[in-house]
Coordinates of C-alpha atoms in Angstrom, one line a residue:
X78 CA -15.0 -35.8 -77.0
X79 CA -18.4 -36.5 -78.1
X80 CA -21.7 -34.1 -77.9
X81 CA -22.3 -35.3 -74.5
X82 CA -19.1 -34.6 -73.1
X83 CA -18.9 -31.0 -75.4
X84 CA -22.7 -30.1 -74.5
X85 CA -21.9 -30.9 -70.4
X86 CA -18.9 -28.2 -70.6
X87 CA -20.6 -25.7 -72.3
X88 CA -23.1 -25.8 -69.7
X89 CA -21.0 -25.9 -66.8
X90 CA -18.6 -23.1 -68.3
X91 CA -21.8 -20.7 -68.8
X92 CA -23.7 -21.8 -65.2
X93 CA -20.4 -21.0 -63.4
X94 CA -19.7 -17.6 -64.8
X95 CA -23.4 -16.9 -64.6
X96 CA -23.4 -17.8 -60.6
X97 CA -20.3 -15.7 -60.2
X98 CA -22.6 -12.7 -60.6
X99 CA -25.9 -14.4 -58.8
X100 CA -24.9 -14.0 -55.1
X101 CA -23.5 -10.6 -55.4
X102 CA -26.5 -9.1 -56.7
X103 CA -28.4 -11.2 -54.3
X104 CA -26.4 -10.2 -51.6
X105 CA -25.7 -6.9 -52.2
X106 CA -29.0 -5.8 -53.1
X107 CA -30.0 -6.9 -49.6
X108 CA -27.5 -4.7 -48.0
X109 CA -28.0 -1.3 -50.4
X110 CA -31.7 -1.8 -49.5
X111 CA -30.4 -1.8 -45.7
X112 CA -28.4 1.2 -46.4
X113 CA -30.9 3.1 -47.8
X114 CA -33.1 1.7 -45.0
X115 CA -31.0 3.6 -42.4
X116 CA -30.5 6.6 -44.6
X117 CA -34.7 7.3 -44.6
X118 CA -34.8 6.6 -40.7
X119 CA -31.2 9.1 -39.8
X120 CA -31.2 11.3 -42.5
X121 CA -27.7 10.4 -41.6
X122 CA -25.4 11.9 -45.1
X123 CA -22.9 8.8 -44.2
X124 CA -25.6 6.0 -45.0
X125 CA -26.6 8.2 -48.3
X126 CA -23.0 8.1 -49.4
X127 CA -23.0 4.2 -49.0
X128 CA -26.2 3.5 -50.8
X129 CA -24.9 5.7 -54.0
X130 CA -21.9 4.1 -54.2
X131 CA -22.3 0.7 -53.1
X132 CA -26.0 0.8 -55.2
X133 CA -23.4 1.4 -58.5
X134 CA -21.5 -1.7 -57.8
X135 CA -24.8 -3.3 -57.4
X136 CA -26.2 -2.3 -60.7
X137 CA -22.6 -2.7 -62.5
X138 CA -23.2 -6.3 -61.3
X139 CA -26.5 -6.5 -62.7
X140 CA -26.5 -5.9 -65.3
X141 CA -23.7 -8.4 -66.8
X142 CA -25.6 -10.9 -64.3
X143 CA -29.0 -10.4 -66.7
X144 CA -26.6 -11.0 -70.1
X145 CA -25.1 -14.2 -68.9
X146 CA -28.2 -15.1 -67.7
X147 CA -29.7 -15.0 -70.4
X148 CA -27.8 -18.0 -72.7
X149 CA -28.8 -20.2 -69.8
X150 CA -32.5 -20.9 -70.7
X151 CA -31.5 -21.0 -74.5
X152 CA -29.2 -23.7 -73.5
X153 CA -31.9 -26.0 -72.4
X154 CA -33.7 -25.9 -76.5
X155 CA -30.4 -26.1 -78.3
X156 CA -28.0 -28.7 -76.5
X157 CA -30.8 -30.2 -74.0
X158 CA -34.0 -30.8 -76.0
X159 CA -34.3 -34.3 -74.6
X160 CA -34.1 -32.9 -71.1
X161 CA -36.6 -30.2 -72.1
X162 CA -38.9 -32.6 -73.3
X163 CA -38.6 -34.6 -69.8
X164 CA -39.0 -31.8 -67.1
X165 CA -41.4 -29.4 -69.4
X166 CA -44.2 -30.1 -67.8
X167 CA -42.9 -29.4 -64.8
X168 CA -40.2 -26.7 -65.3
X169 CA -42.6 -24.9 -67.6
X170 CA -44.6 -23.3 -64.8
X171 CA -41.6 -22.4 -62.9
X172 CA -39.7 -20.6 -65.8
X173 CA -42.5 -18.6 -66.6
X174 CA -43.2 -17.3 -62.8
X175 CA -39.1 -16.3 -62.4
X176 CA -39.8 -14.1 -66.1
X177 CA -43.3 -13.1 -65.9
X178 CA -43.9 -12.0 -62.0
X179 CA -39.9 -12.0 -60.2
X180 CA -37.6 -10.7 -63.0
X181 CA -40.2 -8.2 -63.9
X182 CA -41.1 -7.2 -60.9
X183 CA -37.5 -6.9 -59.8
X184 CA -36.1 -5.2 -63.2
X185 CA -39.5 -2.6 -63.1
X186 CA -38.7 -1.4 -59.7
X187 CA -35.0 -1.3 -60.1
X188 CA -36.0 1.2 -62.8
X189 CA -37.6 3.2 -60.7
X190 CA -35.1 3.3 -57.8
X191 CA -32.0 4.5 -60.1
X192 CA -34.0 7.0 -62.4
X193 CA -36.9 8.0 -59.1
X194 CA -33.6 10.1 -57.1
X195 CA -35.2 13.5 -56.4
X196 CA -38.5 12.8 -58.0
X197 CA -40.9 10.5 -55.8
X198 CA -41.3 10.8 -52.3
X199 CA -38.1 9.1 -50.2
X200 CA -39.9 6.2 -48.7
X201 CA -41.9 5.0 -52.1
X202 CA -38.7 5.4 -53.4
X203 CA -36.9 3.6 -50.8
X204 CA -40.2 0.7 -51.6
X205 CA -38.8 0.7 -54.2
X206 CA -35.5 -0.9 -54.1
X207 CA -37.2 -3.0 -51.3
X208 CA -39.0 -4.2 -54.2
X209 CA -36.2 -4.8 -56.6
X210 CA -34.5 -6.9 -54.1
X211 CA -37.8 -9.0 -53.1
X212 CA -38.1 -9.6 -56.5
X213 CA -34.4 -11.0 -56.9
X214 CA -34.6 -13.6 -54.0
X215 CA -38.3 -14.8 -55.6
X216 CA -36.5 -15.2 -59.0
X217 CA -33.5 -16.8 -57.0
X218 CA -36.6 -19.1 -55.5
X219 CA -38.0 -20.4 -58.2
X220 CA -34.7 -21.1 -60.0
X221 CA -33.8 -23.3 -57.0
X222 CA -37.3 -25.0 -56.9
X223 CA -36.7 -26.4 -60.0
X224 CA -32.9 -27.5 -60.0
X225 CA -34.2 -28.7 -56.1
X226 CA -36.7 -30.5 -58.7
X227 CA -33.7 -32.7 -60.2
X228 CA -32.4 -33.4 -57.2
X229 CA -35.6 -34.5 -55.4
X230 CA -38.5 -35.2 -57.9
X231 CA -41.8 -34.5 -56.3
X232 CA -45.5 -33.5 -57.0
X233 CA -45.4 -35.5 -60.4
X234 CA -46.8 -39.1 -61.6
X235 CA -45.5 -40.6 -64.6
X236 CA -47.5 -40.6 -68.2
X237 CA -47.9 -44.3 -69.4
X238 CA -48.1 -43.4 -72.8
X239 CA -44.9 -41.2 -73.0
X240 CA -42.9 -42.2 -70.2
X241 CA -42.4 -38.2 -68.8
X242 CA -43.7 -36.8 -65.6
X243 CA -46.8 -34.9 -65.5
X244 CA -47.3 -32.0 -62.8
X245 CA -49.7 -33.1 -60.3
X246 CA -49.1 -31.0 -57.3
X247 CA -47.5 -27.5 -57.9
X248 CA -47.7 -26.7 -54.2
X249 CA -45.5 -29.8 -53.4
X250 CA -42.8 -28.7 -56.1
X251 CA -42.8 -25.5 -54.6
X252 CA -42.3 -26.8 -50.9
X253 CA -40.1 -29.3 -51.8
X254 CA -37.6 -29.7 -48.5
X255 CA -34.5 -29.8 -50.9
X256 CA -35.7 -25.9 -52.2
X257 CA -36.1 -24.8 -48.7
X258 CA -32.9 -26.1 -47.8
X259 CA -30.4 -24.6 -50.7
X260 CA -32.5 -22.0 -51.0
X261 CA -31.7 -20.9 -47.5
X262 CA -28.3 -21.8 -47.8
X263 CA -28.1 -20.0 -51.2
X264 CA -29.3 -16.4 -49.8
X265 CA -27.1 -16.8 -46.2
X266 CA -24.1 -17.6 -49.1
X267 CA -24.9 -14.7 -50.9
X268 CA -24.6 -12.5 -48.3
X269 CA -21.4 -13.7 -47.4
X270 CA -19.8 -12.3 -50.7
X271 CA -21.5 -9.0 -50.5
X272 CA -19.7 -9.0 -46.5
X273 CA -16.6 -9.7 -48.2
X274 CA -16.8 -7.2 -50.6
X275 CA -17.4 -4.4 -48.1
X276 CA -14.6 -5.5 -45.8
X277 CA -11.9 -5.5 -48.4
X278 CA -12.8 -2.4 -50.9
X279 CA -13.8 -0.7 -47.4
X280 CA -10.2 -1.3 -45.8
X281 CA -8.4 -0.5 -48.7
X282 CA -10.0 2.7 -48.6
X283 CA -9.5 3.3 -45.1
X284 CA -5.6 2.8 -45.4
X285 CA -5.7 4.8 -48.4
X286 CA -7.0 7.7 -46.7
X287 CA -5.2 7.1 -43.8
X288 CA -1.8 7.2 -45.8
X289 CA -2.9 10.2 -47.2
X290 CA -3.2 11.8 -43.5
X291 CA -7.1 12.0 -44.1
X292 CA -8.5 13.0 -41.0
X293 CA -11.3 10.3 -39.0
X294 CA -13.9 13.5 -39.5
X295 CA -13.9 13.3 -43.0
X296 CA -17.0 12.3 -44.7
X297 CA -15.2 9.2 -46.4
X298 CA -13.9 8.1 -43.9
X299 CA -17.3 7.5 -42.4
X300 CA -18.5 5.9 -45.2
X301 CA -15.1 3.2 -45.4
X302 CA -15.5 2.4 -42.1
X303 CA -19.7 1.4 -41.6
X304 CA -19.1 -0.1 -44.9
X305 CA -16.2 -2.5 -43.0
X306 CA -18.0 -2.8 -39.9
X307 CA -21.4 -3.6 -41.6
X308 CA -19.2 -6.0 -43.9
X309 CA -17.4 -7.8 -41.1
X310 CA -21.1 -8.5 -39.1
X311 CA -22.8 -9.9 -42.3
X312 CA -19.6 -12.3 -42.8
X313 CA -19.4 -13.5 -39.5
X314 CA -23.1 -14.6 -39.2
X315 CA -23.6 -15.3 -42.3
X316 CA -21.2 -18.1 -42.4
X317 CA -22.4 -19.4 -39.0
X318 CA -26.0 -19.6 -40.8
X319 CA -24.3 -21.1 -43.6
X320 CA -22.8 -23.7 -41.3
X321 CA -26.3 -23.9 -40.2
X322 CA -28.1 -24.7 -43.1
X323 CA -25.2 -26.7 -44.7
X324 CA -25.5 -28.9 -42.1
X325 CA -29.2 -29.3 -42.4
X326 CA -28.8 -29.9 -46.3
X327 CA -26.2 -32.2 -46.0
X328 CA -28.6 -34.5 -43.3
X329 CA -31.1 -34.0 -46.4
X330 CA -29.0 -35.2 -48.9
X331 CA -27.8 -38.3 -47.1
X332 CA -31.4 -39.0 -47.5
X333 CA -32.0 -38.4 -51.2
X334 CA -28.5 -38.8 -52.4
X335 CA -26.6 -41.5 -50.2
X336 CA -24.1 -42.2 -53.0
X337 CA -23.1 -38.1 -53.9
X338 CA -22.3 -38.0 -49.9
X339 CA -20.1 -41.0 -49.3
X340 CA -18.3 -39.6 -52.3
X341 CA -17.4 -36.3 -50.6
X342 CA -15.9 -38.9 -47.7
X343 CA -14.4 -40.8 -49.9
X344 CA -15.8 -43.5 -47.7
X345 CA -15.5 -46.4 -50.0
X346 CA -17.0 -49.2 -47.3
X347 CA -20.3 -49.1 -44.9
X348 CA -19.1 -48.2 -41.7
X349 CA -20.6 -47.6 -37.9
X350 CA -19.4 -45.6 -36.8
X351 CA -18.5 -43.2 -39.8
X352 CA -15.4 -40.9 -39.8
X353 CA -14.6 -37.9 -41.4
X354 CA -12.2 -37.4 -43.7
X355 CA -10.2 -34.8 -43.2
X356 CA -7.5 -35.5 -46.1
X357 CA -7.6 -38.0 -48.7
X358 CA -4.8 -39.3 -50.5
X359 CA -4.2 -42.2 -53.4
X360 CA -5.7 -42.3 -56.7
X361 CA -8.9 -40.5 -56.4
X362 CA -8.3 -39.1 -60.0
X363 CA -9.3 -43.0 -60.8
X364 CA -12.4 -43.1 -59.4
X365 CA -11.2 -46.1 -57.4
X366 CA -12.3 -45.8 -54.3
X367 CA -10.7 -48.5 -52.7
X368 CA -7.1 -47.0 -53.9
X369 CA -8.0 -44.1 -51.8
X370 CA -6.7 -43.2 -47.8
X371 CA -7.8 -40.8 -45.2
X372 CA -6.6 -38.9 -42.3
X373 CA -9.8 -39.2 -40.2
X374 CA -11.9 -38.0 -37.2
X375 CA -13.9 -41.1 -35.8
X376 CA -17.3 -40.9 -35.5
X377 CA -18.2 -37.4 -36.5
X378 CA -19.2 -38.4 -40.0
X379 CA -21.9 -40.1 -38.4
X380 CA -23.1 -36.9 -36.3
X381 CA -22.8 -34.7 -39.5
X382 CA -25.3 -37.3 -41.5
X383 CA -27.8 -38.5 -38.5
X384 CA -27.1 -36.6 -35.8
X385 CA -25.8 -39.3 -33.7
X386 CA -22.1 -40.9 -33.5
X387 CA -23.5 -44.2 -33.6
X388 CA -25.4 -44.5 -36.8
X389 CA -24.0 -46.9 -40.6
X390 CA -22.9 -44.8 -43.0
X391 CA -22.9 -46.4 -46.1
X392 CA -19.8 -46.3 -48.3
X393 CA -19.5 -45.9 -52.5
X394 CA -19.1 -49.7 -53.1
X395 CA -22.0 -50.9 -51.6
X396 CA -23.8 -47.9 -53.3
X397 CA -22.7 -48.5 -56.5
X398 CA -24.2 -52.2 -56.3
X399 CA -27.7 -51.2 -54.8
X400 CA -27.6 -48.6 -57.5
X401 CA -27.0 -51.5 -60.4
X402 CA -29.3 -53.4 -59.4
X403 CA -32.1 -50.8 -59.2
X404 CA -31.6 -49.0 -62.2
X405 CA -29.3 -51.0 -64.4
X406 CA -25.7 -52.1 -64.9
X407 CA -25.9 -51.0 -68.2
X408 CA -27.0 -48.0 -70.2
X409 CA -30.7 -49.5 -72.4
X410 CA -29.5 -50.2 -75.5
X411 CA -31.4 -47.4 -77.2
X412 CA -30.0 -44.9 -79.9
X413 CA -31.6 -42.1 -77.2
X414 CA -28.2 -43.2 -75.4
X415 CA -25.8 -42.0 -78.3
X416 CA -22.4 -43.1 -77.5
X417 CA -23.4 -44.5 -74.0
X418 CA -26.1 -47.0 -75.1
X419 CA -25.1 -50.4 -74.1
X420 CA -22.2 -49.6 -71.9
X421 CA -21.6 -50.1 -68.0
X422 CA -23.2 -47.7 -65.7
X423 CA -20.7 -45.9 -62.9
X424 CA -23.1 -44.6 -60.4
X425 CA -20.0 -42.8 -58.7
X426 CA -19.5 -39.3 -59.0
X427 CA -16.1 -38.5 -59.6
X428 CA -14.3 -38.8 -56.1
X429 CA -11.7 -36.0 -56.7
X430 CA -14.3 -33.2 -57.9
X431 CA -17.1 -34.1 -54.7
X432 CA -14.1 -34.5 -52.4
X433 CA -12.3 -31.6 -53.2
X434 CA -15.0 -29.0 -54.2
X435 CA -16.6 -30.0 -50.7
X436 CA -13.5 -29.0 -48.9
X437 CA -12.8 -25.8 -51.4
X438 CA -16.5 -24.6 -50.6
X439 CA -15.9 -25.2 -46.8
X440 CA -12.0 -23.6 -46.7
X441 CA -13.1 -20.7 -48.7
X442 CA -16.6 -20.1 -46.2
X443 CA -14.2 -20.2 -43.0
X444 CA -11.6 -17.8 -44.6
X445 CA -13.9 -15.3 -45.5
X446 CA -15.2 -15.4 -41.8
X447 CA -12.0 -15.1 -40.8
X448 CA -11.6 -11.7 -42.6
X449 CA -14.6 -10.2 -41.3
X450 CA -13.5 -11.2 -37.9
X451 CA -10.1 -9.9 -38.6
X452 CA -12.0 -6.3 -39.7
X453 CA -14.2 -6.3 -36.9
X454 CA -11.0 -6.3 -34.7
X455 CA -8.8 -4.2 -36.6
X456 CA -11.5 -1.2 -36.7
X457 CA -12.7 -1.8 -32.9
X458 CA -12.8 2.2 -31.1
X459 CA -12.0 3.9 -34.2
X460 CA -8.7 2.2 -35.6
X461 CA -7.7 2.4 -38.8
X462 CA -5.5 -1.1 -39.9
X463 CA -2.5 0.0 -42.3
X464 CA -0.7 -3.4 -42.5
X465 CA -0.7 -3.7 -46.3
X466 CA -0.5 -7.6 -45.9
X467 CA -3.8 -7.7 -43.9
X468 CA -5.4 -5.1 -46.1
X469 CA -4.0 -5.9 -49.8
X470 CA -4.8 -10.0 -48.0
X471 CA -8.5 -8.5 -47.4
X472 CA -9.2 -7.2 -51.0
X473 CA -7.8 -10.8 -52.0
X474 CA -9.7 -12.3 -49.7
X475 CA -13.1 -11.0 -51.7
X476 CA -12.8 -13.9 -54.2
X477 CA -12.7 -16.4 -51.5
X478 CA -16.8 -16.5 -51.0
X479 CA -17.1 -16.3 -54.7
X480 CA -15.0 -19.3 -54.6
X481 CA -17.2 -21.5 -52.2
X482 CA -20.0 -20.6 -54.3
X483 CA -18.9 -21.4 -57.3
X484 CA -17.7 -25.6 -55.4
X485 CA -21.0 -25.6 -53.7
X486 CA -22.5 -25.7 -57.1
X487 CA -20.2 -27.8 -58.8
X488 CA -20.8 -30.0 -55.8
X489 CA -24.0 -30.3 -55.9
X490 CA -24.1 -30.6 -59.7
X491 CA -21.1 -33.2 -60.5
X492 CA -22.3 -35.2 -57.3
X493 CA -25.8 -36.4 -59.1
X494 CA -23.9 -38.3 -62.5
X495 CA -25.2 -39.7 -63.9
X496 CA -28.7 -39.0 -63.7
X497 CA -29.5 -35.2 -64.7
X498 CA -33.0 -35.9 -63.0
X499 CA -32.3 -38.3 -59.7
X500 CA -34.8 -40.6 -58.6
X501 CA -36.5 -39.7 -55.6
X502 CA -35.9 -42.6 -52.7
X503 CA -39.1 -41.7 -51.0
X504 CA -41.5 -43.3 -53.3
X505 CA -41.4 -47.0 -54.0
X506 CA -39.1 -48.2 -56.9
X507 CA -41.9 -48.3 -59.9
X508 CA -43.4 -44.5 -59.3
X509 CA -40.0 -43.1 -59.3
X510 CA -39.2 -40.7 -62.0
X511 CA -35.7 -40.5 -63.2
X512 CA -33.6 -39.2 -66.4
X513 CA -29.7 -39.8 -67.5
X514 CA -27.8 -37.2 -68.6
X515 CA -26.5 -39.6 -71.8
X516 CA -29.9 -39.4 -73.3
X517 CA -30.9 -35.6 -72.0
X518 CA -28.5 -33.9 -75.2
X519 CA -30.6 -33.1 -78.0
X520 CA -29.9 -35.5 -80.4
X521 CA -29.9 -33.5 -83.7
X522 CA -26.8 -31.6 -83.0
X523 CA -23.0 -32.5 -84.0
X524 CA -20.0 -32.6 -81.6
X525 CA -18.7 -29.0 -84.5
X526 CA -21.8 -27.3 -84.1
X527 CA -21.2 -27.7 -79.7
X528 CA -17.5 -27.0 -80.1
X529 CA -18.5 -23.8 -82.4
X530 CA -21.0 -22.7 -79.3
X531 CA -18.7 -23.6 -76.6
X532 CA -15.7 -21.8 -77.8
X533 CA -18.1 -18.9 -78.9
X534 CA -19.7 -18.1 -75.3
X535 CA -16.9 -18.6 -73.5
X536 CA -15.1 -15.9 -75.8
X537 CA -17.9 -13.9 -75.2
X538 CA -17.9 -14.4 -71.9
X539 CA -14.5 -13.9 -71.2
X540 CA -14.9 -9.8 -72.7
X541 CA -17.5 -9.5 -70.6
X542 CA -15.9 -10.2 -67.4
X543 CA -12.8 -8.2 -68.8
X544 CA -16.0 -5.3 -68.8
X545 CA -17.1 -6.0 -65.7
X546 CA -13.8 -6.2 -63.9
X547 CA -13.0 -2.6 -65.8
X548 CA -15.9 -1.3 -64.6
X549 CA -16.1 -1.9 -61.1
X550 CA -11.9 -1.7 -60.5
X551 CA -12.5 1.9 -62.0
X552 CA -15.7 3.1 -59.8
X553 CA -14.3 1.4 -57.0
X554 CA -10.9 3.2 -57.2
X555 CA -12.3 6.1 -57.6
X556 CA -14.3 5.9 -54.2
X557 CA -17.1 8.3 -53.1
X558 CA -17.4 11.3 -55.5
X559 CA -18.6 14.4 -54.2
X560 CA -21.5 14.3 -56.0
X561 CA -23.2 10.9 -54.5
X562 CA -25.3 13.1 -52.6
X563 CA -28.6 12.1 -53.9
X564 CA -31.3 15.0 -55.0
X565 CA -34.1 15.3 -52.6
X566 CA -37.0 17.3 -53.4
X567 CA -37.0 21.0 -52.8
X568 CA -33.1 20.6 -52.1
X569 CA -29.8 21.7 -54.3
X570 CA -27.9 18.6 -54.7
X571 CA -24.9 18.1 -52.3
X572 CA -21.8 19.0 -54.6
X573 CA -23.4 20.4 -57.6
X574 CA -22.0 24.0 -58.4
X575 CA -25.5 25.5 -57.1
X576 CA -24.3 24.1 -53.7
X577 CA -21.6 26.2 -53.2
X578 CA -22.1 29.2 -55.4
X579 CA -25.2 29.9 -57.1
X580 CA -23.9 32.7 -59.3
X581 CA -27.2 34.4 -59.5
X582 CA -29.2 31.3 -60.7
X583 CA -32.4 30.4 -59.1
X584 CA -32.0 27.9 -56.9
X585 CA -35.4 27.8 -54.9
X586 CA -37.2 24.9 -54.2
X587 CA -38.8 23.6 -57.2
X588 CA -36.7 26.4 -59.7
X589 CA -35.6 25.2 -63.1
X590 CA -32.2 25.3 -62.0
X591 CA -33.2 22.7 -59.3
X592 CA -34.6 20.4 -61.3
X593 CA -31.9 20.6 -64.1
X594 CA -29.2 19.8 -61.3
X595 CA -31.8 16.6 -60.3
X596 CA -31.8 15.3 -63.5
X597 CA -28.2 15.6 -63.8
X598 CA -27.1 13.3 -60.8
X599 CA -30.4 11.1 -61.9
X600 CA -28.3 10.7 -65.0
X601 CA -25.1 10.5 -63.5
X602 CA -26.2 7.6 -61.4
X603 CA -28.0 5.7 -63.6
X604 CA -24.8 5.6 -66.2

C-alpha cells in the first residue's frame, strides 16, 4: 500500500468513529433540551427524571465526541497538506467560525447547564442548554458547508498565478444548496438515533420493572415509558423527513454528481426510462459494470432522479468517457501525483461500496422506523411489552440508525473518487475548480510514518470506545437513581438524607445545609 492508500484509511477509520458520536449528541441534545422544556412548563417530576438521566448519556457522549474530534483537523496538516493548501482559502473561514463562535458557544453553555442545577434561575438555566444545543447544530452547519464545499465548489474563482481557488463570495459558500440539503438530512438523521436510543434502553427498562412486579404508579415507570413513547414519535417522523430530504439530495446530486448516482444503480448504460435496482448481482467487486445484473423496478429510477418516469438516466460507461475527455484519461505526469502520475484515470467509484452502503443506509433507516412503530404499538393505553425477542430486538435495534449513518457517509464520501474536491457542473468547463485526491497527501511523509499513525489512532480509538461503551452500559443499567432530582432554589433536593429526615439540621431555604446538599448533586451530575 502506498501513502495514498495508508493516508485515505486513516482518515476514513478516524471520520467514522468520530461520526459514530456526532448524531447522538446532535440528536440527543435536541431531545434533553425538549425534556427540560416540558419540565419548566409542568413542573412535572417525570420530565425532571428524564432530563437528569438522559442529559448524562448526553454528556457521556460528549465528551468522547470532542476527543475524536479533535485528530480530525490535525489530519488535514499532517497527511493532507496538499489538500490544505487547495481549500485554505476557503475552508479557513469556516474552521475558525465552528471553533471560535459554535464550539464555544456550545461547550460555554453546556458548562453552565451541568454545573448552574440549583444555582441560576430555572429558565436561564433551561437557556441554557437551549444554547448548548444551538450551538451544536451551528458547528454541525459549518462542518457540512465545507465538506458540501467538496462536493459542490462555489463562491470561489481560480488564482492564475497559483492555480488554487480564492474565496470570492462567502455568502454563496454558506448557501450552497448541497449544505442545505445534507445539512437537513444530517440533523432529521440525527434524531433518528437519539429515537432509537430511547425506544430500546426505555423498553428494556419497562420489562425489567415489569418482571420485577414494579407497579405502573411508580416513578420509573413513568420515566421508561415517555422516554419510549417520545422515542417511537421522533423515529417514525424522523425517518419520513429523512425520506424527504434524501430524496431531495439525491435529485441534487444527480445534478452535480451524475457518475456517483448511476454507481449506486449500478446502471452501467443510459437508459429512458431508468429502473431501480433493487438487487445487484455479478462481479461488482471488479468495478466492471457491465459484469453486473439487477432485479429491477421500471421506471422509478427515473422518478427518484427527475421527478418524472420518462426522463434518460445516464449509466457509468458513458460517464466514464465524458469524464476522460473532460478532465483526462490519465493522471498529469507530475511528481504532485506520487504513484498515480501518469496512469489511467477510473472516474467510477467503486460499484460494491456506493451500491451497497446506499442500500445499508436505506435498510438500516426503515428498521429503525419499524421499531419505533413497533413501540408506539406495544405501549398504546398503558401496556407494558415483555417479549424478550421484541425488547432484547429493540436494544439491538439502537445500532441500526448508527449504522445508516455511518453508509450515508461513506456514500457520500467513496462516491466522489477520485477527485477529493469535484468540479462543479454549473459553471463552464475552464472556471471550474477541481482537486484529485492522488496529489491532495502531503508529500513529505513516508508510507511507516502513516502506518505508525494509523495503527496508533485506531488503538487509541479502540480504548476509548471500550470507555465509552463502559460508561454508558453502566449508567444505563443502573437506570434513574433516586437522587436525579435536580436542586431548585430554596428546596431540599429530592432523595438527599435532608429529604427524608433532617436529623436536626437546618434545612431552611437558603441554610448551609441546603446549599451543601445543592452542590452535592451539582457534583454528582457533572461526574
Amino acid at each position: 500500500m502506498d501513502v495514498l492508500d495508508i493516508a485515505r484509511w486513516q482518515f476514513g477509520i478516524t471520520t467514522v468513529y468520530h461520526f459514530l458520536m456526532v448524531p447522538l449528541t446532535i440528536g440527543l441534545g435536541i431531545l434533553v433540551a425538549v425534556m427540560h422544556t416540558m419540565w419548566v412548563r409542568t413542573d412535572k417530576p417525570e420530565w425532571l427524571r428524564m432530563t437528569r438521566f438522559w442529559g448524562r448519556v448526553y454528556l457521556i457522549n460528549f465528551v468522547l465526541g470532542v476527543a475524536t474530534g479533535l485528530v480530525q483537523e490535525f489530519q488535514f496538516g499532517l497527511a493532507w497538506s496538499e489538500y490544505s493548501r487547495f481549500v485554505g482559502d476557503v475552508f479557513g473561514s469556516l474552521l475558525a467560525l465552528e471553533a471560535l463562535l459554535a464550539f464555544f458557544l456550545e461547550s460555554t453553555f453546556l458548562g453552565l447547564w451541568i454545573f448552574g442545577w440549583g444555582r441560576i434561575p430555572k429558565k436561564v438555566h433551561l437557556a441554557t442548554l437551549w444554547a448548548a444545543v444551538i450551538g451544536s447544530i451551528v458547528s454541525a452547519y459549518f462542518i457540512i458547508a465545507a465538506n458540501s464545499w467538496m462536493q459542490h465548489p462555489v463562491g470561489v474563482v481560480t488564482d492564475d498565478a497559483t492555480g488554487r481557488p480564492v474565496q470570492v463570495d462567502f455568502f454563496a459558500v454558506l448557501t450552497n444548496n448541497t449544505a442545505l440539503a445534507a445539512f437537513s438530512h444530517t440533523i432529521v438523521a440525527a434524531l433518528m438515533v437519539a429515537g432509537a436510543a430511547l425506544v430500546g434502553i426505555g423498553l428494556w427498562h419497562l420489562r425489567k420493572g415489569a418482571l420485577a412486579g414494579a407497579p405502573t404508579t411508580d416513578p420509573d415507570h413513568h420515566v421508561w415509558r415517555r422516554s419510549v413513547r417520545l422515542g417511537g414519535w421522533v423515529s417514525v417522523a424522523a425517518f419520513l423527513l429523512t425520506a424527504v430530504t434524501g430524496d431531495y439530495q439525491a435529485k441534487l446530486m444527480y445534478e452535480q454528481q451524475p457518475l456517483k448516482m448511476s454507481s449506486a444503480e449500478a446502471l452501467c448504460t443510459t437508459e429512458a426510462p431508468a429502473p431501480f435496482s433493487v438487487f445487484a448481482f455479478g462481479k461488482l467487486g471488479s468495478n466492471e459494470c457491465d459484469d453486473v445484473h439487477s432485479w429491477t423496478v421500471p421506471y422509478l429510477l427515473s422518478y427518484l432522479a427527475h421527478g418524472d418516469f420518462s426522463t434518460a438516466v445516464p449509466g457509468v460507461n458513458e460517464l466514464q468517457e465524458e469524464y476522460s475527455a473532460a478532465y483526462g484519461a490519465t493522471y498529469p505526469d507530475d511528481p504532485s501525483f506520487g504513484d498515480k502520475a501518469g496512469e489511467p484515470i477510473d472516474y467510477t467509484p467503486l460499484l460494491a461500496v456506493t451500491y451497497w452502503n446506499f442500500r445499508l443506509m436505506i435498510g438500516m433507516g426503515m428498521l429503525s422506523a419499524a421499531v419505533g412503530g413497533y413501540a408506539l404499538w406495544s405501549t398504546r393505553r398503558g401496556r407494558v411489552p415483555t417479549n424478550p425477542i421484541a425488547v432484547y430486538g429493540s436494544v439491538l435495534a439502537i445500532g441500526a440508525p448508527f449504522v445508516a449513518n455511518a453508509a450515508g457517509w461513506i456514500f457520500t464520501e467513496m462516491g466522489r473518487q477520485p477527485f477529493v474536491v469535484y468540479p462543479n457542473p454549473d459553471v463552464p468547463r475552464e472556471d471550474q475548480v477541481y482537486f484529485f485526491t492522488a496529489q491532495a497527501v502531503s508529500p513529505g511523509v513516508t508510507a511507516t510514518e502513516v502506518w505508525t499513525s494509523l495503527i496508533g489512532l485506531t488503538l487509541v480509538y479502540g480504548a476509548l470506545a471500550v470507555v465509552e461503551l463502559w460508561l454508558l452500559t453502566r449508567f444505563v443499567r443502573r437506570g434513574v437513581t433516586t437522587s436525579d432530582g435536580a436542586p431548585t432554589p430554596g428546596h431540599t433536593p429530592e432523595g438527599s438524607p435532608d429529604d427524608d429526615v433532617s436529623g436536626g439540621a437546618d434545612v431552611t431555604p437558603g441554610s448551609a445545609s441546603t446549599r451543601r446538599e445543592s452542590d452535592d448533586d451539582v457534583l454528582s451530575f457533572a461526574y
